[in-house]
Amino acid sequence: MALDLSSIRPPGGKRSTKRDRILNVFLRQEGHVSADELVALVHRDAPGVGRATVYRTLQWMVGAGLARKVDFGEGRFRFEPSYRHPRHFHLVCNVCHRSSEFLSSDVESLMEEIAAARQFTPTQSVVQIFGTCEECRTGRKTPSLDGSTTALVFARDALRMAIATERSGLDFYTRAAKLTSDARGRAVFQKLAAEEKEHLSTLQKRYTQLAAQDPNLESRPTFLFFKGAASGLFAAGAEQLRKGVDDQQALLIGIRCERGSHQFFKRYGERFEDSEGKQIFLEFADEERTHLDLLIREYRELRERQSRGRSR
Amino acid sequence: MALDLSSIRPPGGKRSTKRDRILNVFLRQEGHVSADELVALVHRDAPGVGRATVYRTLQWMVGAGLARKVDFGEGRFRFEPSYRHPRHFHLVCNVCHRSSEFLSSDVESLMEEIAAARQFTPTQSVVQIFGTCEECRTGRKTPSLDGSTTALVFARDALRMAIATERSGLDFYTRAAKLTSDARGRAVFQKLAAEEKEHLSTLQKRYTQLAAQDPNLESRPTFLFFKGAASGLFAAGAEQLRKGVDDQQALLIGIRCERGSHQFFKRYGERFEDSEGKQIFLEFADEERTHLDLLIREYRELRERQSRGRSR
DNA sequence: CTAGGTGCAAATAATTTGCAGAGGC
DNA sequence: GCCTCTGCAAATTATTTGCACCTAG
């Protein structure tokens, strides 16, 4: 809960005391605050702070990348801390003016590519989909996704994807072990299959723990969108195995998948807020990295043996 | 150039005369107009129009989906007609406050998927990447992309992708014809290869025509991003052929690619502004559809023959 | 001591609203 | 004739600025 301000303070940041006060109040905030709301909040702590200072600080925070300025069509801007999810996106309802958030790894990477193609140096991205939310359309209440639950739902989605990934990995390695003619290669695949199984059970245990924290967790809307991982990173690879490949190709496919998997765990591990989930993810990222090295070594070895065999 | 207002008038639109005048002026505008700029523009034509009416009309236009409200961080909103490109996105420079636009089919479809997953009915999407543009970063002037050139650059990019698609298609079908053992299937692939070649030359001719219209056309930044088509929709299929497949698989791959290709031509044909390019695209969309049917028929035929052969 | 941050109140700027009258159907 | 649109000016609202004062380094 305690925020480490000094680590957050951005480069080029100017010194101040009031500023820190305002920043502090702002960062404690979960949702989207308007300038005036922030003034009121700050006044509760320290009544002597002028509105102008809050505005000025807000400007500075946006410039420094600490805050994001968003428009929900209400005629005034709202601000949100940007340290948690450096980029996240909004579905904004035109009727009730509420917004619900989501994260999309795919959109993020597309935007990075596009900016790079235009030699543009991006600092912040705003993605807003305006329209009508289900509640305003149907009148029925739907499980919401407010500030207090996003961390939980993020963890849920990341775990779901991780489970799908490990499950597909288990499938892939089991299948690969069966297919591989070479004894050494088979052993490697069997070892990896065993580890993925281990990972899988750790993740599932963690998932049940999470589910216990919020009875509605299962039914809350998806927060994290990532096409590659949603159905398991190894799924496509397992599919290829089914079509028949040789030992070498199987290793190559494994390498490609394992690389994706390492990146997946690293990328999302860093964004976890609950330290336990974060630790699992970062640990797995390391292990997947080890798997990757193992596969690469095995691949080199195999190629060498083959070329020796051929030249003989 | 002439705008058909009646077709643009959205459902639920209320009647008016001044409104039409304002709408007219607004739609003639190329770039992003602020409310006050629009007031001034309207006053040139019809001095008796009140500022409030312009504001009210603008609100109505946004609600009706005729206009998009965008914030470039200047402290006031700008509006742009949305009939040309129902969804398009901005790179906004924090320094010069100018914006450059882009289109991304991939981002669009991701956003549609996400909205659907959340049971959200989208009306408008705003994607803004804030940062520093190359010109402000390096001081050098770069070929720009303003209102007058977007139509041209859109056509250029669509043509480039179409050319890549047809080229990869030609490659695919030529290769497939060589590989296919069955005489009938071979004939089909040869026919399709010939047609793709034909398409290719039409597209290339059109491309040179375009290039003649703007000497800097080649060097202008990319406007249209579409990962699938950028390197040719058939490229992955051709790759698979190289790895070796049977007749039936080749047909299936062709079907998948041709389906994508049909959708590509249809999707972008509709967005063309120059009627010649539009016509080419829509015509090709039809022909690709015919190809698709041909391939599907051939595939059914082949399966039938095979199952008959097996049962005998 | 000096550059910059700060509070207060006044200024600015964009957008909205009240109300009497005009216009379409 | 009724309902909605429209013009004008006044009102409202968010945000910025001027200026005298304070504070950190």
XYZ file of C-alpha atoms (C1' of nucleotides) in Angstrom:
674
model
C 0.000 0.000 0.000
C 2.766 2.448 0.886
C 3.988 4.208 -2.204
C 7.600 4.864 -2.788
C 7.531 8.418 -3.976
C 11.215 8.797 -4.564
C 11.220 5.985 -7.063
C 8.240 7.491 -8.806
C 9.656 10.978 -9.028
C 10.491 11.335 -12.693
C 13.668 12.740 -14.209
C 13.570 16.505 -14.635
C 11.199 16.685 -11.697
C 11.430 19.882 -9.715
C 11.620 19.911 -5.945
C 8.685 20.955 -3.800
C 6.713 20.118 -0.697
C 3.161 20.975 -1.657
C 3.665 19.128 -4.863
C 4.493 15.985 -2.969
C 1.379 16.381 -0.886
C -0.796 16.698 -3.971
C 0.983 13.880 -5.750
C 0.514 11.701 -2.709
C -3.203 12.273 -2.521
C -3.478 11.786 -6.252
C -1.608 8.508 -6.310
C -3.688 7.103 -3.477
C -6.721 7.591 -5.691
C -8.068 4.523 -7.417
C -10.212 5.815 -10.209
C -10.317 8.898 -12.383
C -10.236 12.196 -10.557
C -11.250 15.544 -11.965
C -9.103 18.561 -11.121
C -11.725 19.946 -8.781
C -12.245 16.646 -7.035
C -8.543 16.526 -6.411
C -8.616 20.030 -4.987
C -11.315 18.919 -2.562
C -9.389 15.804 -1.609
C -6.216 17.738 -1.002
C -8.104 20.297 1.076
C -9.211 17.550 3.418
C -5.569 16.914 4.294
C -4.156 20.377 3.874
C -6.698 23.195 3.590
C -4.128 25.777 2.611
C -3.491 24.576 -0.917
C -4.684 26.778 -3.733
C -6.662 25.503 -6.680
C -4.080 26.921 -9.034
C -1.343 24.849 -7.482
C -3.333 21.703 -7.985
C -3.864 22.591 -11.625
C -0.197 23.403 -12.060
C 0.856 20.185 -10.379
C -1.535 18.219 -12.520
C 0.014 19.736 -15.632
C 3.428 18.823 -14.397
C 2.363 15.283 -13.565
C 0.947 14.759 -17.008
C 4.082 16.146 -18.599
C 6.249 13.946 -16.420
C 4.233 10.874 -17.305
C 2.879 10.343 -13.800
C -0.679 11.067 -14.769
C -2.825 10.571 -17.788
C -5.426 13.122 -18.860
C -8.602 11.599 -20.163
C -11.853 12.956 -21.508
C -15.041 11.046 -20.856
C -17.231 13.560 -22.596
C -18.361 15.339 -19.455
C -16.943 18.728 -20.332
C -14.023 18.490 -17.970
C -10.956 16.344 -17.872
C -10.176 13.555 -15.515
C -6.797 12.349 -14.446
C -5.531 8.952 -13.499
C -2.244 7.732 -12.088
C -0.281 6.015 -14.793
C 2.305 4.124 -12.805
C 0.299 0.959 -12.413
C -0.618 0.289 -15.976
C 1.504 2.531 -18.144
C -0.969 2.048 -20.924
C -4.523 1.014 -20.494
C -7.648 1.712 -22.345
C -11.231 2.735 -21.799
C -14.683 1.786 -22.871
C -16.653 4.976 -22.262
C -20.416 4.901 -22.057
C -22.097 7.850 -23.744
C -25.137 7.474 -21.547
C -23.832 7.108 -18.013
C -20.384 8.573 -18.698
C -18.765 5.816 -16.709
C -15.764 4.085 -18.085
C -14.539 0.587 -17.798
C -10.968 -0.311 -18.408
C -9.086 -2.950 -20.259
C -5.555 -3.885 -21.127
C -4.538 -5.240 -24.471
C -1.107 -6.432 -25.156
C -1.933 -6.710 -28.831
C -3.114 -3.144 -29.148
C -0.050 -1.973 -27.268
C 2.365 -3.677 -29.550
C 0.545 -2.539 -32.675
C 0.706 1.023 -31.468
C 4.387 0.717 -30.779
C 4.996 -0.587 -34.263
C 2.988 2.176 -35.849
C 4.710 4.904 -33.865
C 8.060 3.468 -34.824
C 7.098 3.326 -38.489
C 6.350 7.036 -38.336
C 9.504 7.857 -36.371
C 7.298 9.100 -33.590
C 8.443 8.880 -29.972
C 5.386 7.973 -27.932
C 4.947 8.993 -24.323
C 1.318 8.176 -23.643
C -1.439 6.463 -25.467
C -5.129 6.981 -25.104
C -7.531 4.458 -26.504
C -11.186 5.106 -25.965
C -14.103 3.233 -27.362
C -17.256 5.282 -27.019
C -20.624 3.657 -27.125
C -23.267 2.231 -24.858
C -22.510 -0.113 -22.022
C -24.568 -3.182 -21.390
C -26.127 -1.782 -18.268
C -27.444 1.299 -20.056
C -28.648 -0.762 -22.967
C -30.445 -3.523 -21.138
C -31.077 -1.973 -17.742
C -29.699 -5.078 -16.084
C -26.881 -4.708 -13.598
C -23.635 -6.334 -14.630
C -20.654 -7.280 -12.494
C -18.475 -4.242 -12.584
C -14.794 -3.610 -12.727
C -13.950 -0.760 -10.443
C -10.703 0.374 -8.942
C -10.833 -2.044 -6.047
C -11.239 -5.106 -8.231
C -8.998 -4.376 -11.208
C -5.917 -5.712 -9.470
C -7.738 -8.925 -8.714
C -9.214 -9.240 -12.171
C -5.851 -8.522 -13.727
C -4.391 -11.367 -11.711
C -7.276 -13.616 -12.667
C -6.812 -12.973 -16.376
C -3.056 -13.282 -16.248
C -3.423 -16.574 -14.402
C -6.008 -17.846 -16.840
C -3.669 -17.160 -19.698
C -0.768 -18.659 -17.858
C -2.780 -21.785 -17.177
C -3.779 -22.039 -20.822
C -0.152 -21.559 -21.763
C 1.137 -24.216 -19.425
C -1.608 -26.590 -20.383
C -0.808 -26.224 -24.056
C 2.875 -26.518 -23.190
C 2.247 -29.763 -21.348
C 0.316 -31.068 -24.321
C 3.050 -29.983 -26.680
C 5.925 -31.548 -24.767
C 4.072 -34.778 -24.058
C 3.288 -35.134 -27.721
C 6.799 -34.167 -28.729
C 8.282 -36.743 -26.371
C 6.188 -39.435 -27.988
C 7.145 -38.399 -31.493
C 10.848 -37.957 -30.971
C 12.917 -40.849 -32.193
C 16.163 -39.698 -30.619
C 16.533 -40.829 -26.990
C 18.283 -37.694 -25.773
C 15.698 -35.400 -27.330
C 12.933 -37.499 -25.848
C 14.407 -37.113 -22.400
C 14.532 -33.349 -22.782
C 10.915 -33.171 -23.836
C 9.876 -35.415 -20.975
C 11.695 -33.245 -18.489
C 10.043 -30.127 -19.828
C 6.628 -31.784 -19.801
C 7.121 -32.612 -16.141
C 8.038 -29.039 -15.327
C 5.081 -27.597 -17.166
C 2.884 -29.950 -15.186
C 4.404 -28.649 -11.995
C 3.865 -25.058 -13.112
C 0.308 -25.854 -14.023
C -0.535 -27.105 -10.580
C 1.099 -24.093 -8.902
C -0.928 -21.764 -11.076
C -4.151 -23.592 -10.481
C -3.608 -23.501 -6.758
C -3.035 -19.755 -6.925
C -6.135 -19.348 -9.044
C -8.323 -21.021 -6.432
C -6.799 -18.799 -3.777
C -7.734 -15.752 -5.785
C -11.232 -16.982 -6.485
C -11.746 -17.287 -2.735
C -11.070 -13.571 -2.316
C -14.029 -12.471 -4.400
C -17.088 -14.642 -4.875
C -17.951 -12.861 -8.127
C -14.476 -13.099 -9.539
C -15.320 -15.675 -12.168
C -18.170 -13.666 -13.575
C -16.393 -10.326 -13.856
C -15.636 -9.100 -17.354
C -12.327 -9.762 -19.038
C -9.764 -7.089 -18.308
C -6.697 -8.381 -20.053
C -6.766 -9.136 -23.747
C -3.880 -10.951 -25.341
C -4.721 -13.054 -28.337
C -1.525 -15.034 -28.405
C -1.766 -16.252 -24.851
C -5.508 -16.497 -24.416
C -5.727 -19.927 -25.962
C -2.266 -21.053 -24.909
C 0.955 -20.044 -26.526
C 1.881 -23.614 -27.401
C -1.468 -24.466 -28.966
C -0.358 -23.664 -32.496
C 2.844 -25.591 -31.957
C 0.980 -28.646 -30.708
C -1.205 -28.386 -33.792
C 1.859 -28.492 -35.982
C 3.126 -31.575 -34.197
C -0.124 -33.302 -34.975
C 0.556 -32.760 -38.661
C 3.874 -34.505 -38.326
C 7.314 -32.950 -38.064
C 10.814 -34.291 -37.533
C 12.877 -33.993 -34.363
C 14.631 -30.876 -35.497
C 11.447 -29.057 -36.409
C 9.881 -30.029 -33.107
C 12.774 -28.430 -31.299
C 12.471 -25.295 -33.359
C 8.790 -25.007 -32.631
C 9.497 -25.531 -28.954
C 12.071 -22.770 -29.037
C 9.672 -20.341 -30.628
C 6.896 -21.102 -28.152
C 9.173 -21.074 -25.146
C 10.505 -17.682 -26.151
C 6.952 -16.322 -26.292
C 6.182 -17.899 -22.996
C 9.213 -16.375 -21.305
C 8.222 -12.957 -22.591
C 4.657 -13.462 -21.488
C 5.589 -14.249 -17.900
C 8.083 -11.437 -17.766
C 5.774 -8.827 -19.240
C 2.859 -9.573 -16.984
C 4.876 -10.486 -13.929
C 6.102 -6.930 -13.870
C 2.593 -5.585 -13.848
C 1.259 -7.686 -11.035
C 0.226 -5.823 -7.955
C -0.089 -8.705 -5.562
C 3.378 -9.775 -4.652
C 2.647 -13.471 -4.560
C 1.377 -13.600 -8.137
C 4.225 -11.405 -9.228
C 6.735 -13.738 -7.677
C 5.243 -16.794 -9.344
C 5.269 -15.091 -12.700
C 8.797 -13.797 -12.468
C 10.052 -17.140 -11.240
C 8.351 -18.894 -14.120
C 9.787 -16.352 -16.524
C 13.215 -17.414 -15.332
C 12.429 -21.069 -15.647
C 11.016 -20.688 -19.112
C 14.218 -18.928 -19.995
C 16.119 -21.982 -18.745
C 13.888 -24.238 -20.820
C 14.631 -22.072 -23.786
C 18.364 -22.437 -23.286
C 17.989 -26.151 -22.881
C 16.077 -26.467 -26.120
C 18.534 -24.297 -27.985
C 21.465 -26.352 -26.712
C 19.683 -29.526 -27.713
C 18.941 -28.142 -31.149
C 22.578 -27.215 -31.757
C 23.681 -30.600 -30.537
C 21.265 -32.370 -32.852
C 22.339 -30.378 -35.862
C 25.939 -31.068 -35.129
C 25.339 -34.773 -34.803
C 23.416 -34.788 -38.037
C 26.025 -32.925 -40.035
C 28.727 -35.189 -38.629
C 26.662 -38.189 -39.617
C 26.203 -36.814 -43.108
C 29.854 -35.944 -43.702
C 30.969 -39.373 -42.583
C -16.524 16.266 -54.625
C -20.235 16.962 -54.303
C -21.514 15.526 -51.051
C -24.731 13.688 -50.899
C -26.247 15.050 -47.752
C -29.417 13.051 -47.824
C -27.494 9.816 -47.719
C -25.415 11.118 -44.887
C -28.319 12.268 -42.771
C -28.394 9.741 -39.989
C -31.429 7.985 -38.598
C -33.143 9.975 -35.885
C -31.907 13.142 -37.536
C -34.063 16.160 -36.923
C -35.094 18.499 -39.680
C -33.606 21.944 -40.141
C -32.184 24.406 -42.655
C -29.462 26.143 -40.701
C -28.297 22.793 -39.533
C -27.805 21.696 -43.114
C -25.832 24.834 -43.832
C -23.526 24.197 -40.909
C -23.216 20.527 -41.702
C -22.374 21.405 -45.264
C -19.604 23.770 -44.327
C -18.310 21.288 -41.798
C -18.222 18.375 -44.194
C -16.369 20.397 -46.795
C -13.611 20.842 -44.263
C -10.540 18.684 -44.656
C -8.810 18.790 -41.324
C -9.825 19.250 -37.725
C -11.958 22.273 -36.986
C -12.518 23.849 -33.614
C -16.001 25.032 -32.741
C -15.020 28.663 -33.096
C -13.300 28.111 -36.401
C -16.457 26.522 -37.671
C -18.474 29.508 -36.484
C -16.183 31.768 -38.481
C -16.412 29.573 -41.558
C -20.167 29.443 -41.388
C -20.327 33.214 -40.950
C -18.514 33.675 -44.243
C -21.415 31.961 -45.994
C -24.239 32.997 -43.742
C -23.470 35.776 -41.256
C -26.719 35.376 -39.381
C -25.896 32.121 -37.630
C -25.424 32.193 -33.892
C -22.514 30.613 -32.116
C -24.875 28.617 -29.954
C -26.457 27.008 -32.977
C -23.086 25.892 -34.204
C -22.320 24.380 -30.816
C -25.694 22.693 -30.709
C -25.310 21.350 -34.208
C -21.870 20.076 -33.394
C -23.265 18.197 -30.413
C -25.930 16.710 -32.586
C -23.415 15.720 -35.246
C -21.236 13.958 -32.725
C -24.238 12.157 -31.287
C -25.381 11.144 -34.721
C -21.977 9.827 -35.638
C -21.303 12.423 -38.333
C -18.492 14.062 -36.451
C -15.792 12.959 -34.094
C -14.688 15.095 -31.157
C -10.981 14.996 -30.550
C -8.656 16.583 -28.040
C -5.175 17.513 -29.097
C -4.254 18.996 -25.765
C -4.837 22.596 -26.774
C -7.538 23.303 -24.226
C -10.377 23.153 -26.696
C -11.897 20.429 -28.760
C -11.642 19.896 -32.447
C -14.087 18.139 -34.661
C -13.640 16.127 -37.789
C -16.071 14.620 -40.253
C -16.289 10.911 -39.722
C -17.942 9.768 -42.908
C -14.745 9.203 -44.835
C -12.913 7.016 -42.415
C -15.368 5.882 -39.808
C -12.467 5.106 -37.556
C -9.048 6.563 -37.781
C -6.381 7.350 -35.343
C -3.986 10.105 -34.403
C -0.379 10.597 -33.502
C -0.455 13.837 -31.537
C 2.707 15.824 -30.996
C 2.992 17.323 -27.526
C 5.286 20.035 -28.826
C 3.659 21.411 -31.953
C 0.148 20.084 -31.188
C -0.230 18.927 -34.737
C -1.611 15.521 -35.412
C -0.943 13.042 -38.103
C -3.376 10.330 -38.908
C -3.272 6.672 -39.567
C -5.580 3.781 -40.220
C -5.059 0.360 -38.804
C -7.214 -2.506 -39.736
C -5.627 -4.581 -37.024
C -6.362 -2.111 -34.266
C -9.909 -1.760 -35.539
C -10.610 -5.429 -35.421
C -9.028 -5.835 -32.014
C -11.190 -3.056 -30.668
C -14.284 -4.643 -32.126
C -13.420 -7.933 -30.497
C -12.815 -6.320 -27.157
C -16.024 -4.318 -27.246
C -17.940 -7.449 -28.139
C -16.315 -9.392 -25.317
C -17.592 -6.748 -22.908
C -21.054 -6.591 -24.498
C -20.383 -2.973 -25.324
C -21.951 -1.381 -28.391
C -19.319 0.915 -29.861
C -20.202 4.020 -31.823
C -16.881 5.802 -32.117
C -13.328 5.013 -31.275
C -10.552 7.399 -30.467
C -6.974 6.240 -30.522
C -4.356 8.825 -29.787
C -0.688 8.290 -29.357
C 0.868 11.301 -27.682
C 4.549 11.975 -27.982
C 7.021 13.904 -30.067
C 6.958 13.967 -33.816
C 10.097 13.592 -35.846
C 10.062 17.194 -36.966
C 10.007 18.528 -33.418
C 12.631 16.066 -32.330
C 15.166 16.521 -35.117
C 14.232 19.902 -36.533
C 14.254 18.459 -40.021
C 11.186 18.831 -42.192
C 9.481 15.575 -43.100
C 7.018 14.872 -45.880
C 3.670 15.500 -44.307
C 0.294 13.932 -44.501
C -2.333 16.625 -44.529
C -5.936 16.601 -45.555
C -5.227 17.088 -49.217
C -2.918 14.120 -49.492
C -4.535 11.529 -47.244
C -6.841 10.304 -49.972
C -3.865 9.822 -52.245
C -1.747 8.176 -49.593
C -4.608 5.922 -48.620
C -4.861 4.805 -52.230
C -1.109 4.323 -52.401
C -1.034 2.108 -49.343
C -4.073 0.119 -50.339
C -2.524 -0.443 -53.757
C 0.794 -1.447 -52.277
C -0.900 -4.048 -50.158
C -3.016 -5.200 -53.039
C 0.091 -5.588 -55.159
C 1.831 -7.563 -52.449
C -1.269 -9.705 -52.126
C -1.550 -10.408 -55.809
C 2.142 -11.031 -56.114
C 2.060 -13.567 -53.319
C -1.079 -15.034 -54.851
C 0.635 -15.431 -58.184
C 3.533 -17.127 -56.474
C 1.197 -19.371 -54.542
C -0.857 -20.503 -57.496
C 2.128 -21.032 -59.776
C 3.757 -23.166 -57.142
C 0.539 -25.009 -56.428
C 0.024 -25.752 -60.115
C 3.475 -27.288 -60.287
C 2.894 -29.409 -57.207
C -0.551 -30.685 -57.992
C -0.640 -34.188 -59.383
C -4.271 -34.140 -60.386
C -4.796 -32.661 -63.864
C -8.073 -30.898 -63.054
C -6.685 -29.287 -59.958
C -3.635 -28.187 -61.879
C -5.824 -26.498 -64.471
C -7.686 -24.607 -61.759
C -4.484 -23.359 -60.177
C -3.113 -22.324 -63.554
C -6.237 -20.383 -64.341
C -6.095 -18.592 -61.016
C -2.404 -17.822 -61.469
C -3.196 -16.224 -64.819
C -5.884 -14.071 -63.266
C -3.699 -12.924 -60.417
C -1.113 -11.926 -62.993
C -3.713 -9.898 -64.796
C -4.772 -8.239 -61.568
C -1.188 -7.522 -60.735
C -0.593 -5.620 -63.941
C -3.809 -3.613 -63.545
C -2.784 -2.627 -60.042
C 0.709 -1.705 -61.050
C -0.578 0.470 -63.855
C -2.869 2.261 -61.428
C -0.010 2.702 -59.020
C 2.119 4.484 -61.615
C -0.817 6.713 -62.433
C -1.105 7.676 -58.800
C 2.590 8.271 -58.434
C 2.389 10.733 -61.308
C -0.105 12.839 -59.351
C 2.281 13.627 -56.535
C 6.038 13.607 -56.974
C 6.559 13.019 -53.246
C 4.045 10.243 -53.012
C 6.599 7.495 -52.568
C 8.291 9.201 -49.675
C 5.221 10.089 -47.664
C 4.711 8.189 -44.426
C 2.601 5.080 -44.228
C -1.033 5.815 -43.546
C -2.617 2.410 -43.677
C -1.407 -0.356 -41.402
C -2.602 -3.878 -41.938
C -0.240 -6.602 -40.907
C -1.931 -9.414 -42.751
C -1.873 -7.745 -46.119
C 1.328 -5.736 -45.888
C 3.507 -8.617 -46.946
C 0.928 -10.339 -49.096
C -1.951 -12.406 -47.851
C -0.791 -15.515 -49.654
C 2.786 -15.341 -48.440
C 2.221 -17.698 -45.508
C 0.347 -20.087 -47.774
C 3.162 -20.131 -50.318
C 5.528 -20.859 -47.459
C 3.469 -23.864 -46.472
C 3.532 -25.139 -50.035
C 7.278 -25.014 -49.970
C 7.234 -27.402 -47.023
C 5.221 -29.858 -49.046
C 1.490 -30.546 -48.879
C -0.915 -32.721 -50.794
C -3.493 -31.532 -53.333
C -6.257 -31.343 -50.825
C -4.253 -29.281 -48.361
C -3.158 -26.930 -51.131
C -6.788 -26.287 -51.977
C -7.623 -25.622 -48.348
C -4.807 -23.142 -48.028
C -5.944 -21.450 -51.213
C -9.448 -21.182 -49.841
C -8.267 -19.580 -46.652
C -6.094 -17.048 -48.468
C -8.669 -16.246 -51.084
C -11.228 -15.587 -48.402
C -8.889 -13.104 -46.763
C -8.153 -11.520 -50.083
C -11.815 -11.077 -50.925
C -12.390 -9.412 -47.582
C -9.381 -7.192 -48.052
C -10.542 -5.845 -51.387
C -14.054 -5.370 -50.170
C -13.088 -3.632 -46.951
C -10.748 -1.161 -48.559
C -12.644 -0.764 -51.810
C -15.452 0.739 -49.798
C -13.156 3.305 -48.299
C -11.581 4.533 -51.483
C -12.310 8.104 -52.377
C -11.108 8.109 -55.930
C -13.708 6.311 -57.952
C -11.273 4.577 -60.249
C -9.383 2.874 -57.443
C -12.643 2.039 -55.743
C -13.941 0.399 -58.860
C -10.822 -1.702 -59.308
C -10.971 -2.872 -55.727
C -14.638 -3.725 -55.734
C -14.297 -5.541 -59.030
C -11.395 -7.534 -57.695
C -13.346 -8.301 -54.552
C -15.974 -9.896 -56.757
C -13.448 -11.845 -58.727
C -11.706 -13.110 -55.639
C -15.083 -14.240 -54.453
C -15.457 -16.190 -57.711
C -12.029 -17.699 -57.193
C -13.083 -18.707 -53.747
C -16.172 -20.470 -55.054
C -14.098 -22.190 -57.681
C -11.644 -23.488 -55.114
C -14.381 -24.647 -52.807
C -16.122 -26.499 -55.618
C -12.865 -28.101 -56.600
C -12.172 -29.111 -53.026
C -15.568 -30.793 -52.653
C -15.100 -32.535 -55.961
C -11.708 -33.838 -54.949
C -12.938 -35.164 -51.623
C -15.817 -36.886 -53.289
C -13.570 -38.528 -55.836
C -11.236 -39.643 -53.074
C -13.932 -41.118 -50.884
C -15.394 -42.905 -53.905
C -11.935 -44.251 -54.723
C -11.481 -45.426 -51.172
C -14.848 -47.137 -50.866
C -14.353 -48.989 -54.104
C 20.282 35.424 -2.596
C 17.762 33.777 -6.281
C 15.017 30.786 -9.068
C 11.229 28.797 -8.754
C 6.916 27.365 -6.329
C 2.481 29.161 -4.088
C -1.969 31.531 -2.762
C -5.335 34.484 -3.756
C -8.319 36.742 -6.684
C -9.226 38.317 -11.001
C -9.136 37.143 -15.967
C -9.859 34.309 -19.866
C -11.907 31.049 -22.783
C -14.875 27.528 -24.107
C -19.238 26.023 -23.867
C -24.181 26.135 -22.157
C -28.612 28.193 -21.078
C -32.834 31.277 -20.776
C -36.003 33.227 -23.350
C -38.519 35.513 -26.980
C -39.324 34.896 -31.615
C -39.083 32.220 -36.285
C -39.876 28.265 -39.076
C -41.110 23.785 -40.621
C -44.940 20.324 -40.974
C -51.009 25.447 -34.173
C -47.569 23.006 -32.090
C -43.122 21.717 -31.479
C -38.555 22.354 -32.173
C -34.934 25.230 -33.867
C -32.507 29.696 -33.530
C -30.296 34.150 -32.125
C -28.760 36.911 -28.803
C -26.862 37.895 -24.586
C -26.072 36.511 -20.124
C -24.437 32.688 -17.276
C -21.719 28.940 -16.043
C -17.691 26.279 -15.850
C -13.070 24.816 -16.201
C -8.680 26.420 -16.393
C -4.964 30.088 -16.532
C -2.575 34.307 -15.086
C -0.773 38.403 -12.486
C 1.394 39.515 -8.676
C 3.126 39.743 -4.119
C 5.043 36.487 -1.113
C 7.456 32.425 0.459
C 10.972 28.525 0.416
C 14.601 25.461 -0.782
C 19.203 25.062 -1.982
